[in-house]
Amino acid sequence: MTRLFNDPADFREELIEGFVAAYGRLVKRVPNASGVMAIDSPQPGKVSVVVGGGSGHYPAFCGYVGPGLAAAAVMGNVFAAPSAEQVHRVTKAVASDAGVLYCYGNYSGDVLNFDMAELRCQDEGIDVRTVRVTDDVASAPRGQEEDRRGIAGDFFVFKIAGAAAARGDALDEVERLARKANDHTRSFGVAFGGCTLPGQSAPLFTVEPGRMELGLGVHGEPGIQSSHMRPAREVADLLLDTLLTDAPSDAGSTVAVLLNGLGSTQYEEMFVLYKDINRRLLAEGLTPYKPIVNEMVTSLDMAGCSLTLCWLDDELTALLDAPCASAAYTNI
Amino acid sequence: MTRLFNDPADFREELIEGFVAAYGRLVKRVPNASGVMAIDSPQPGKVSVVVGGGSGHYPAFCGYVGPGLAAAAVMGNVFAAPSAEQVHRVTKAVASDAGVLYCYGNYSGDVLNFDMAELRCQDEGIDVRTVRVTDDVASAPRGQEEDRRGIAGDFFVFKIAGAAAARGDALDEVERLARKANDHTRSFGVAFGGCTLPGQSAPLFTVEPGRMELGLGVHGEPGIQSSHMRPAREVADLLLDTLLTDAPSDAGSTVAVLLNGLGSTQYEEMFVLYKDINRRLLAEGLTPYKPIVNEMVTSLDMAGCSLTLCWLDDELTALLDAPCASAAYTNI
Amino acid sequence: MSSPEVATTIVRRWLALALETINAHEDELGQLDAAAGDGDHGATMVRGLRAAVATVEKADGSAGHLLAAAGAAFADAAGGASGALVGALLSTTGRTLADDPCDTPSVAKALQAGLTMVKRLGKAQPGDKTLIDALQPFVDALAAQPVDQSLAAAWRAALPAARQGAEATGAMVARRGRSAKLGERSLGHPDPGATSIVYLLQAMNDALGASGA
Amino acid sequence: MSSPEVATTIVRRWLALALETINAHEDELGQLDAAAGDGDHGATMVRGLRAAVATVEKADGSAGHLLAAAGAAFADAAGGASGALVGALLSTTGRTLADDPCDTPSVAKALQAGLTMVKRLGKAQPGDKTLIDALQPFVDALAAQPVDQSLAAAWRAALPAARQGAEATGAMVARRGRSAKLGERSLGHPDPGATSIVYLLQAMNDALGASGA
Ligand SMILES: Nc1ncnc2c1ncn2[C@@H]1O[C@H](COP(=O)(O)OP(=O)(O)O)[C@@H](O)[C@H]1O
Ligand SMILES: Nc1ncnc2c1ncn2[C@@H]1O[C@H](COP(=O)(O)OP(=O)(O)O)[C@@H](O)[C@H]1O
Ligand SMILES: [Mg+2]
Ligand SMILES: [Mg+2]
Ligand SMILES: [Mg+2]
Ligand SMILES: [Mg+2]
């Protein structure tokens, strides 16, 4: 539940101000826009990766703005995509001569607004491309991958796109690599309890005690199945059974792994779960590469977690390993 | 509430295994002990900083083990100090010729067990010193600072001690700096809702809806006062009024700031609150130095947050700025 | 409608009434959205309408111009899918209307243009369980009214089509938007966007009725 | 007590009974701890006793040695304040008893040594609302029993002193341990550690009674 606010109508504005006040060493406010940009953006000759979406998912999206990662984040209200107007303003602020890549989770509102901004920018001569993150296997069947929504897989796609941009890759190449990262990334989640929007006193949804929802969306969109709560080792198998069945056709044997907490699931629990995930990965002949167990894409104070696998090759690994600094993720 | 576990009796062991499986690039298991050590520890000629305490506070304590930070963490069961036996084993594993500094929050159980281990190590010829973190102003009045418990201030004391050790300072000096960091650090917290121990279905304590507890401990120890819920700006003032009244006598005007989430308080809320904290700090003529708004010392899934100020001088600033890498905090 | 002044008054009154109605139904709209989506539809509509009202209070020009300005403000403040779509509906309708007289044929034609834009942007068709299922029947019904009928009368006559359209979404499976991912779970609840459209059209009906236009 | 074999049997039976009792009261002890502390006292005691039971099942030697081994296992598995203190109580008592016969004077003397160690480590005094408030009255009462009385009878006679001591903690304000930070809030609830001590002493009473020692 959200307890700390002044006027709920000012929530987004105040959170942006607070974020910039705290992390002014990495980001600055985009003037007259609901967004933040990296202190070193735009850089001549380098593509600017612009991410964004509704608020309520911190560190997504502003937490990933900084050198070596996203050039800017457009920030909507809680669970609402930012308007095309705001996307446009932020794009103008960070567009370099090398062009702009939009990267965001595939939701109707985000698609509508980013697409409208993209058209407007194209008309103004800014070369904008778009790669939507579609990692959530629960949201559409195989064969309809492009209809899937984006969840914690955002992180890998942003990181890889940001690293390619920072390296100086041309827009075509940054776009190709971001798309490849997305094509190699799969997530699946479980939820145990709902989240509450600022100004509301009741949660958006509830999960019955002793039960869990499989494949529930990060905004509380209903899951694909409800199950009784199970021991961690069975949850691990359930997550992996689902992901491995859906592995990309050209999957290698090295996978970047993100066990992502949605908000109020305890870190300790996630490590207990990770123990069983790791065991199973090894049993499948997969090599986990620099796993992350943390809160990387949250859903306010939802209880639950998701597992993301990103099948790596040398090209993607190099980009994942590249240095970056941001409020939420620093790599050396 | 804790949902992901197998046998609650194995919780600590499984979490350690999971943590090491995930972050093997930074830490390794201390053989035959409930603890983890940095991959580069011990280092000849460098003091080893050993931190620890009960579990349930991740990233404290194991999340702070790594190059430039703690050499090891001794991990107790949830909310229970590790035994002297485990502290002793971990100390033996990382003790270098330069000696060992114990750094931990001031709780009866931790004091008892670390002190017993310290005596045993001294008998065996290992030079061990202790600096207890006592930042929580709610837990004892002024003049009895050494009776206070340690909460999120752990982070600044560990970071400064770890940096001094990594720099090669002698044990006397590492001890002096850690003590100085602690003497310059004050925290105060508010809680909105309880946390649930693994295997339990009811929370340890509850806070009535619409109310908040001031000065509540990170294990649910009762607060000093209960109040109706207030707007973020009043919460900011309340936290700062308390901390500023208690400023150390030699306080300068630059403060490191940590707004710490206890587990299920949303990041977005914390940024809204930080906006008002920042405003007030500036109004008081204080300069916030590289603020952190994050979950740095949690309390399972407790709802609430604490504000920590660490009054800096050049010596402390340099150590705070030193590079480090760990699962939870990387600085470049 | 008698004069450009009356028309601008009606636009202002409409938006004020719309805000009032949607505000009163914010929780209901949020709950409809929560059933299969993310629960923010009520809050999104309120935000958008607040901005639209504030904009037309300060703006000058024809009813068409006010609508266009309101649509831009709505889209920007609301965000989300409904911000983009309802915003585009208002803007396109307003731009099409421009300085035309606000009689039934002009308004019907302008709304038709608005609807076309919504379909182009959102790529949804009738039956996909979206706001189009309320909007399209209304626009069709309005266009079918006698050309010489007063806008107020024509609007009143077309309104039931919107209501029926919105109601029918309760029996549909979502194929577009956030709730499309898990179609079956959306069954049984009317679409929040379609429900909002009915409230908006109802508010216009009240604004027109009060004006006697 | 008749023989060393009987004594080791009693230690084993005692720990098994203690685990059973504390297990049955785990929630109650947790709740007492939650009133002013961190709620883990029940779980901590159970962990410690499980390890102690497992250790004495495998260990050989005199009752004193078994107790010492049980104490070390208890302290390590339990952790926390009570792990250190109850562990030290058992270890020191056991080491002091060593191979002495388990008669009333030896046991009283050994327990006195254990109590002294607990006070040295924890720096608490009677009246600070800790387990000492149950332990000290018991040890004093046991020492005051006639030297030739059977341990079972002496123990039974001393037990009420522990119970009264633990009960009295309900009216005390904590000055040591986790709950000391906010003394007044601890008023009205007996100290969890003192309550545990009573269960442990009661379990020994049952073990001694069953043995007829
Ligand atoms: N592609 C689309 N075409 C038409 N209407 C849509 C589309 N996507 C969403 N909608 C409408 O928007 C409504 C949801 O609005 P809202 O909750 O405010 O946005 P969001 O889905 O971004 O949270 C749906 O009920 C539906 O009527
Ligand atoms: N310094 C001390 N001296 C004596 N007894 C203590 C001391 N500190 C704590 N205790 C005892 O320990 C009990 C709490 O044990 P437990 O909850 O298991 O440990 P923790 O306080 O580490 O969570 C208290 O009820 C009290 O009886
Ligand atoms: Mg939304
Ligand atoms: Mg404890
Ligand atoms: Mg919605
Ligand atoms: Mg306790």
CSV table of N, CA and C in Angstrom, one decimal, chain B residues 59-104:
chain,number,residue,atom,x,y,z
B,59,PRO,N,20.0,-6.3,1.9
B,59,PRO,CA,21.4,-6.7,1.6
B,59,PRO,C,22.3,-6.9,2.8
B,60,ALA,N,21.9,-6.4,4.0
B,60,ALA,CA,22.7,-6.7,5.2
B,60,ALA,C,22.5,-8.2,5.5
B,61,PHE,N,23.5,-9.0,5.6
B,61,PHE,CA,24.9,-8.6,5.7
B,61,PHE,C,25.7,-9.1,4.5
B,62,CYS,N,25.2,-10.2,4.0
B,62,CYS,CA,26.1,-10.8,2.9
B,62,CYS,C,26.2,-10.0,1.7
B,63,GLY,N,25.2,-9.2,1.4
B,63,GLY,CA,25.2,-8.3,0.2
B,63,GLY,C,26.3,-7.3,0.2
B,64,TYR,N,26.9,-7.1,1.3
B,64,TYR,CA,28.0,-6.1,1.4
B,64,TYR,C,29.4,-6.8,1.5
B,65,VAL,N,29.5,-8.0,1.1
B,65,VAL,CA,30.8,-8.7,1.0
B,65,VAL,C,31.4,-8.6,-0.4
B,66,GLY,N,32.6,-8.2,-0.5
B,66,GLY,CA,33.2,-8.1,-1.8
B,66,GLY,C,34.4,-7.1,-1.7
B,67,PRO,N,35.2,-7.1,-2.8
B,67,PRO,CA,36.3,-6.2,-2.8
B,67,PRO,C,36.0,-4.8,-2.5
B,68,GLY,N,36.8,-4.2,-1.5
B,68,GLY,CA,36.6,-2.8,-1.1
B,68,GLY,C,35.5,-2.6,-0.1
B,69,LEU,N,34.9,-3.7,0.3
B,69,LEU,CA,33.8,-3.7,1.3
B,69,LEU,C,34.2,-4.7,2.4
B,70,ALA,N,33.2,-5.5,2.9
B,70,ALA,CA,33.5,-6.4,3.9
B,70,ALA,C,34.2,-7.6,3.4
B,71,ALA,N,35.1,-8.2,4.2
B,71,ALA,CA,35.8,-9.4,3.8
B,71,ALA,C,34.9,-10.6,4.0
B,72,ALA,N,34.0,-10.5,5.0
B,72,ALA,CA,33.1,-11.7,5.2
B,72,ALA,C,31.9,-11.2,6.0
B,73,ALA,N,30.9,-12.1,5.9
B,73,ALA,CA,29.7,-11.8,6.7
B,73,ALA,C,29.3,-13.2,7.4
B,74,VAL,N,29.1,-13.1,8.7
B,74,VAL,CA,28.6,-14.2,9.4
B,74,VAL,C,27.1,-14.1,9.5
B,75,MET,N,26.4,-15.2,9.1
B,75,MET,CA,24.9,-15.1,8.9
B,75,MET,C,24.2,-16.0,9.9
B,76,GLY,N,23.4,-15.3,10.7
B,76,GLY,CA,22.6,-16.1,11.7
B,76,GLY,C,21.2,-16.5,11.1
B,77,ASN,N,20.4,-17.1,11.8
B,77,ASN,CA,19.1,-17.4,11.4
B,77,ASN,C,18.3,-16.1,11.4
B,78,VAL,N,17.1,-16.2,10.8
B,78,VAL,CA,16.3,-15.0,10.7
B,78,VAL,C,16.1,-14.3,12.1
B,79,PHE,N,16.6,-13.1,12.2
B,79,PHE,CA,16.5,-12.3,13.4
B,79,PHE,C,17.3,-12.8,14.6
B,80,ALA,N,18.2,-13.8,14.4
B,80,ALA,CA,19.0,-14.3,15.5
B,80,ALA,C,20.4,-14.1,15.1
B,81,ALA,N,21.2,-13.5,16.1
B,81,ALA,CA,22.6,-13.4,15.9
B,81,ALA,C,23.2,-14.7,15.6
B,82,PRO,N,24.3,-14.7,14.8
B,82,PRO,CA,25.0,-15.9,14.6
B,82,PRO,C,25.7,-16.4,15.9
B,83,SER,N,26.0,-17.6,16.0
B,83,SER,CA,26.6,-18.1,17.2
B,83,SER,C,28.1,-17.7,17.2
B,84,ALA,N,28.7,-17.7,18.5
B,84,ALA,CA,30.1,-17.4,18.6
B,84,ALA,C,30.9,-18.4,17.8
B,85,GLU,N,30.5,-19.6,17.8
B,85,GLU,CA,31.2,-20.7,17.0
B,85,GLU,C,31.3,-20.3,15.5
B,86,GLN,N,30.2,-19.8,15.0
B,86,GLN,CA,30.2,-19.4,13.6
B,86,GLN,C,31.0,-18.2,13.3
B,87,VAL,N,30.9,-17.2,14.2
B,87,VAL,CA,31.7,-16.0,14.1
B,87,VAL,C,33.2,-16.4,14.1
B,88,HIS,N,33.5,-17.3,15.0
B,88,HIS,CA,34.9,-17.8,15.2
B,88,HIS,C,35.4,-18.4,13.9
B,89,ARG,N,34.6,-19.3,13.4
B,89,ARG,CA,35.0,-20.0,12.1
B,89,ARG,C,35.2,-19.1,11.0
B,90,VAL,N,34.3,-18.1,10.8
B,90,VAL,CA,34.4,-17.2,9.7
B,90,VAL,C,35.7,-16.3,9.9
B,91,THR,N,35.9,-15.9,11.2
B,91,THR,CA,37.1,-15.0,11.5
B,91,THR,C,38.3,-15.8,11.1
B,92,LYS,N,38.4,-17.0,11.5
B,92,LYS,CA,39.6,-17.8,11.1
B,92,LYS,C,39.8,-17.9,9.6
B,93,ALA,N,38.7,-18.0,8.9
B,93,ALA,CA,38.9,-18.1,7.4
B,93,ALA,C,39.4,-16.8,6.8
B,94,VAL,N,39.1,-15.7,7.3
B,94,VAL,CA,39.5,-14.4,6.7
B,94,VAL,C,40.6,-13.6,7.4
B,95,ALA,N,41.0,-14.1,8.6
B,95,ALA,CA,42.0,-13.3,9.4
B,95,ALA,C,43.3,-13.2,8.6
B,96,SER,N,43.8,-12.0,8.4
B,96,SER,CA,45.1,-11.8,7.8
B,96,SER,C,46.1,-11.4,8.9
B,97,ASP,N,47.3,-11.3,8.5
B,97,ASP,CA,48.3,-10.8,9.5
B,97,ASP,C,48.0,-9.4,10.0
B,98,ALA,N,47.2,-8.7,9.3
B,98,ALA,CA,46.9,-7.3,9.7
B,98,ALA,C,45.7,-7.2,10.7
B,99,GLY,N,45.1,-8.3,11.0
B,99,GLY,CA,44.0,-8.3,12.0
B,99,GLY,C,42.6,-8.2,11.4
B,100,VAL,N,41.7,-8.2,12.3
B,100,VAL,CA,40.3,-8.3,11.9
B,100,VAL,C,39.4,-7.2,12.7
B,101,LEU,N,38.5,-6.6,12.0
B,101,LEU,CA,37.6,-5.7,12.6
B,101,LEU,C,36.2,-6.2,12.5
B,102,TYR,N,35.5,-6.4,13.7
B,102,TYR,CA,34.1,-6.8,13.7
B,102,TYR,C,33.3,-5.5,13.6
B,103,CYS,N,32.3,-5.5,12.8
B,103,CYS,CA,31.4,-4.4,12.6
B,103,CYS,C,30.0,-5.0,12.6
B,104,TYR,N,29.1,-4.6,13.5
B,104,TYR,CA,27.8,-5.2,13.5
B,104,TYR,C,26.9,-4.3,14.3
